[in-house]
mmCIF file of C-alpha atoms in Angstrom:
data_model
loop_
_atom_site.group_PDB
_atom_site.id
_atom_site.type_symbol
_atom_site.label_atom_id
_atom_site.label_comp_id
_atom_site.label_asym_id
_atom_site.label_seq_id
_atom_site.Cartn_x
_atom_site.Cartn_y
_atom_site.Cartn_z
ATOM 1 C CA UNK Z 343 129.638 129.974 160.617
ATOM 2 C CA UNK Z 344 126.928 131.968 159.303
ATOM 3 C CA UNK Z 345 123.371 132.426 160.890
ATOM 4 C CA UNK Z 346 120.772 131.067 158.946
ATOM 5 C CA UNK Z 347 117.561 133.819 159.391
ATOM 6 C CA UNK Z 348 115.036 132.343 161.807
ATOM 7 C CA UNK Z 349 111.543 133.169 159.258
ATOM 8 C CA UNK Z 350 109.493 131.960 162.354
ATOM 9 C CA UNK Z 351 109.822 135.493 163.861
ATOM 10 C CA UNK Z 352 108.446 137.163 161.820
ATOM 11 C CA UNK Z 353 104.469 136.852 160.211
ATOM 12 C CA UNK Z 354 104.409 136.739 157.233
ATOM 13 C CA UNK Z 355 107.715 136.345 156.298
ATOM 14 C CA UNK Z 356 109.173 139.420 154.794
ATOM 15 C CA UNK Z 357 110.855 139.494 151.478
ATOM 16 C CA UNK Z 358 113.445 141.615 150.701
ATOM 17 C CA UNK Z 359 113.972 143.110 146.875
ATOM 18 C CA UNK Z 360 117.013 145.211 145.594
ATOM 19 C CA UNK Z 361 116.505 146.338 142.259
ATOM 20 C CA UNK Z 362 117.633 149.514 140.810
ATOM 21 C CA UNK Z 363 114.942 150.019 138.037
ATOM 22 C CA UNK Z 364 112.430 151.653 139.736
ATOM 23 C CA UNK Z 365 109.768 150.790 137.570
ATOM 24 C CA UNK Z 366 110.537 147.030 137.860
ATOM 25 C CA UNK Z 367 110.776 147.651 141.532
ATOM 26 C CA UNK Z 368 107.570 149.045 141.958
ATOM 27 C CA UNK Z 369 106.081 145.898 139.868
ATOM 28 C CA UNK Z 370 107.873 143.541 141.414
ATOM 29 C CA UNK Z 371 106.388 144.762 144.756
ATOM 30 C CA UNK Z 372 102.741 144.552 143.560
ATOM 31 C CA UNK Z 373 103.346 141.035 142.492
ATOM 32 C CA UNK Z 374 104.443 139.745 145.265
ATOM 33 C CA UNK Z 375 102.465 142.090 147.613
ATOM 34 C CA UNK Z 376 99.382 140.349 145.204
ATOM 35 C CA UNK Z 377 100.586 137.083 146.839
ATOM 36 C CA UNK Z 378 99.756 138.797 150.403
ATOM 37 C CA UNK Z 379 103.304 138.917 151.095
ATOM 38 C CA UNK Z 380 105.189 141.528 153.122
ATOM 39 C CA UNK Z 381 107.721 143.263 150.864
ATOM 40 C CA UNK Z 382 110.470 145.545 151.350
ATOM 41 C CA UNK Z 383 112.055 147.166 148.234
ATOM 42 C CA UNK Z 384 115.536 148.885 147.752
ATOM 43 C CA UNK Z 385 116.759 150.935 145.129
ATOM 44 C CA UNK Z 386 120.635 150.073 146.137
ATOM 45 C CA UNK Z 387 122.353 147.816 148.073
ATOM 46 C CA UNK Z 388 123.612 149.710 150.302
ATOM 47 C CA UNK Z 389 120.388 150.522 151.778
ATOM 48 C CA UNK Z 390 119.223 147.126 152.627
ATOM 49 C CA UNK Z 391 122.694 146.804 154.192
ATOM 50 C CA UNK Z 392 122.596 149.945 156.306
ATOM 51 C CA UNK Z 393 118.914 148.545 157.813
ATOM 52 C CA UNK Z 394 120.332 145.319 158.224
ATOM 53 C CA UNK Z 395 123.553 146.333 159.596
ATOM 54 C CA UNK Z 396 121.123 148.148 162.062
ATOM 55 C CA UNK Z 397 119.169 145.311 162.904
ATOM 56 C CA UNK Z 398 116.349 147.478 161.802
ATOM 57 C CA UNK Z 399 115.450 144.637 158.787
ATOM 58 C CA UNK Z 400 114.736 140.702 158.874
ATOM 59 C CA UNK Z 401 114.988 139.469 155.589
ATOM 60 C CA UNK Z 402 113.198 135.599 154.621
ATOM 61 C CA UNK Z 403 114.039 135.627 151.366
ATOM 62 C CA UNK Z 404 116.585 138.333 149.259
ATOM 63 C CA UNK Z 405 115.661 139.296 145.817
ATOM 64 C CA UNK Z 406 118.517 139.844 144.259
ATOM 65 C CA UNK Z 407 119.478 142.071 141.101
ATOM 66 C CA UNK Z 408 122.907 140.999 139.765
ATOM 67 C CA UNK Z 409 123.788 144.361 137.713
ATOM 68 C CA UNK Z 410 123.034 147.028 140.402
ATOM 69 C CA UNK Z 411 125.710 149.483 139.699
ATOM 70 C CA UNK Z 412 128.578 150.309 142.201
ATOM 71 C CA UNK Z 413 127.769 147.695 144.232
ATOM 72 C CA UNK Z 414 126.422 144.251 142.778
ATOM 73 C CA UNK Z 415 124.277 141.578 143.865
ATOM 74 C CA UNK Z 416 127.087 139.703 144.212
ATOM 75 C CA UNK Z 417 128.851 142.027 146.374
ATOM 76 C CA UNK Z 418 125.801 142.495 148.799
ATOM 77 C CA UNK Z 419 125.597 139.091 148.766
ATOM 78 C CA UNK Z 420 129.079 138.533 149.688
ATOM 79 C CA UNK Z 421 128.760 141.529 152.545
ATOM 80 C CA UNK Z 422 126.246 139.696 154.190
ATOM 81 C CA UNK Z 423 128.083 135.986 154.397
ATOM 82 C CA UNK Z 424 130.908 138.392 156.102
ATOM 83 C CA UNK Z 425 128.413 139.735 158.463
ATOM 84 C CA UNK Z 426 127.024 136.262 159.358
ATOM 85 C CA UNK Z 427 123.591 136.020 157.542
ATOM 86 C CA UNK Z 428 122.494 133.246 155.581
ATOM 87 C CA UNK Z 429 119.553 134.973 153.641
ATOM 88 C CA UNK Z 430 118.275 132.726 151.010
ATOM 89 C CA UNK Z 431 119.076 134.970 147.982
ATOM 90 C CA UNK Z 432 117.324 134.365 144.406
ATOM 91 C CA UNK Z 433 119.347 136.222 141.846
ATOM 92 C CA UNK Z 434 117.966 138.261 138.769
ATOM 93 C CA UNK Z 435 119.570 139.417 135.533
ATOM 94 C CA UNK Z 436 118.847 140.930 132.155
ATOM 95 C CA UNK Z 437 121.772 139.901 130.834
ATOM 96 C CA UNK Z 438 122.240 135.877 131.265
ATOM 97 C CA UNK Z 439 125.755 134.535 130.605
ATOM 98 C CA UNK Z 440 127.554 131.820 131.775
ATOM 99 C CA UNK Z 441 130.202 133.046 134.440
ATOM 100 C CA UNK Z 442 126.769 134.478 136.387
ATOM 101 C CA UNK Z 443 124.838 131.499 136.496
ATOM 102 C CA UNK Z 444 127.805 129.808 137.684
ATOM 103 C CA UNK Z 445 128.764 131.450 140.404
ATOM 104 C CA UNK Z 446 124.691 131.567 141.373
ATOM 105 C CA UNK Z 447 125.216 127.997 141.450
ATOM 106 C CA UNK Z 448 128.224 127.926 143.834
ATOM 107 C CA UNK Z 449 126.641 130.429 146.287
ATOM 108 C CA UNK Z 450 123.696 128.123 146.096
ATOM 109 C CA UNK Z 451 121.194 130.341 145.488
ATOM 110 C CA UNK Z 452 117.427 129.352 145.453
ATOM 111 C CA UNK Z 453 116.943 130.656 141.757
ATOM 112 C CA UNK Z 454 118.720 132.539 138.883
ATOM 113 C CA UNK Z 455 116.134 134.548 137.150
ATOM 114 C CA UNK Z 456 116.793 135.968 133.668
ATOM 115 C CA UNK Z 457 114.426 139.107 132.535
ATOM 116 C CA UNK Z 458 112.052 139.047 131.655
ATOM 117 C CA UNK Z 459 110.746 136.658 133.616
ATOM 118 C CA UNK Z 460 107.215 135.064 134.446
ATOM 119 C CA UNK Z 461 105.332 136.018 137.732
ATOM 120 C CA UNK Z 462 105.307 132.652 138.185
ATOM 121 C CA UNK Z 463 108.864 131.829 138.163
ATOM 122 C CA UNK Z 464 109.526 134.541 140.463
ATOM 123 C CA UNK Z 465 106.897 133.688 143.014
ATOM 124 C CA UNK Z 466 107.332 129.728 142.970
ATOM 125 C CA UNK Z 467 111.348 130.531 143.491
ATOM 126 C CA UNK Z 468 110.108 132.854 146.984
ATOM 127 C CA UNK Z 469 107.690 130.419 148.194
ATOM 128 C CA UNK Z 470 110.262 127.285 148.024
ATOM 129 C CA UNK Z 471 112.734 129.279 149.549
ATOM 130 C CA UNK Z 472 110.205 130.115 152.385
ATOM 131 C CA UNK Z 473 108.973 126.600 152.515
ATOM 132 C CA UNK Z 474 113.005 125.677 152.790
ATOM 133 C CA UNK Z 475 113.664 128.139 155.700
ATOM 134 C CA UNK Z 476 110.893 127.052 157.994
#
């Protein structure tokens, strides 16, 4: 059974972003850092795993890029159900097709993103999966 993440511990919640573009990374932080949120970024996903692994990381919400390289959203996402955590996860891709937003669907994620995106969409998606967690 997995764990759901207990947001009340932590204030403000902290939201947790993998994405390998490090320009989009860095403007994805000041967006949501704009929103007086507390952000972590990652580069790969094997870093967010190591700190959470760790128990050196509490994750509300998990930003999630899909295409990430070695290992993929999905594959983080799928380490972490193994490991017990229940992070609400909202996915992101540049390249939208079918078999992606249908597995999003199935692992009942709290949004499926395609870039570009508006701030707005990306920021509504965080807060209702915040609101959800509480």
């Amino acid at each position: 059974m997995a764990r759901d993440i207990d947001v009340a511990t932590k204030d403000p919640p902290t939201v947790c972003i993998v994405e390998n573009d490090a320009s989009l990374r860095r403007g994805l932080v000041r967006l949501v850092r704009g929103h007086r949120l507390t952000v972590e970024a990652f580069a790969w996903p094997g870093q967010v795993l190591r700190r959470l692994q760790a128990g050196q990381l509490h994750c509300a919400v998990l930003v999630l890029d899909i295409h990430l390289g070695k290992m993929s959203g999905f594959d983080l996402h799928d380490r972490l159900t193994q490991m017990g955590l229940s992070i609400p996860t909202i996915f992101m891709t540049g390249r939208d097709d079918t078999t992606s937003r249908e597995r999003v669907r199935r692992l009942c994620a709290k949004a499926y993103l395609v870039k570009p995106f508006e701030d707005a969409a990306l920021i509504g998606a965080i807060r209702m999966a915040l609101k959800e967690t509480r």
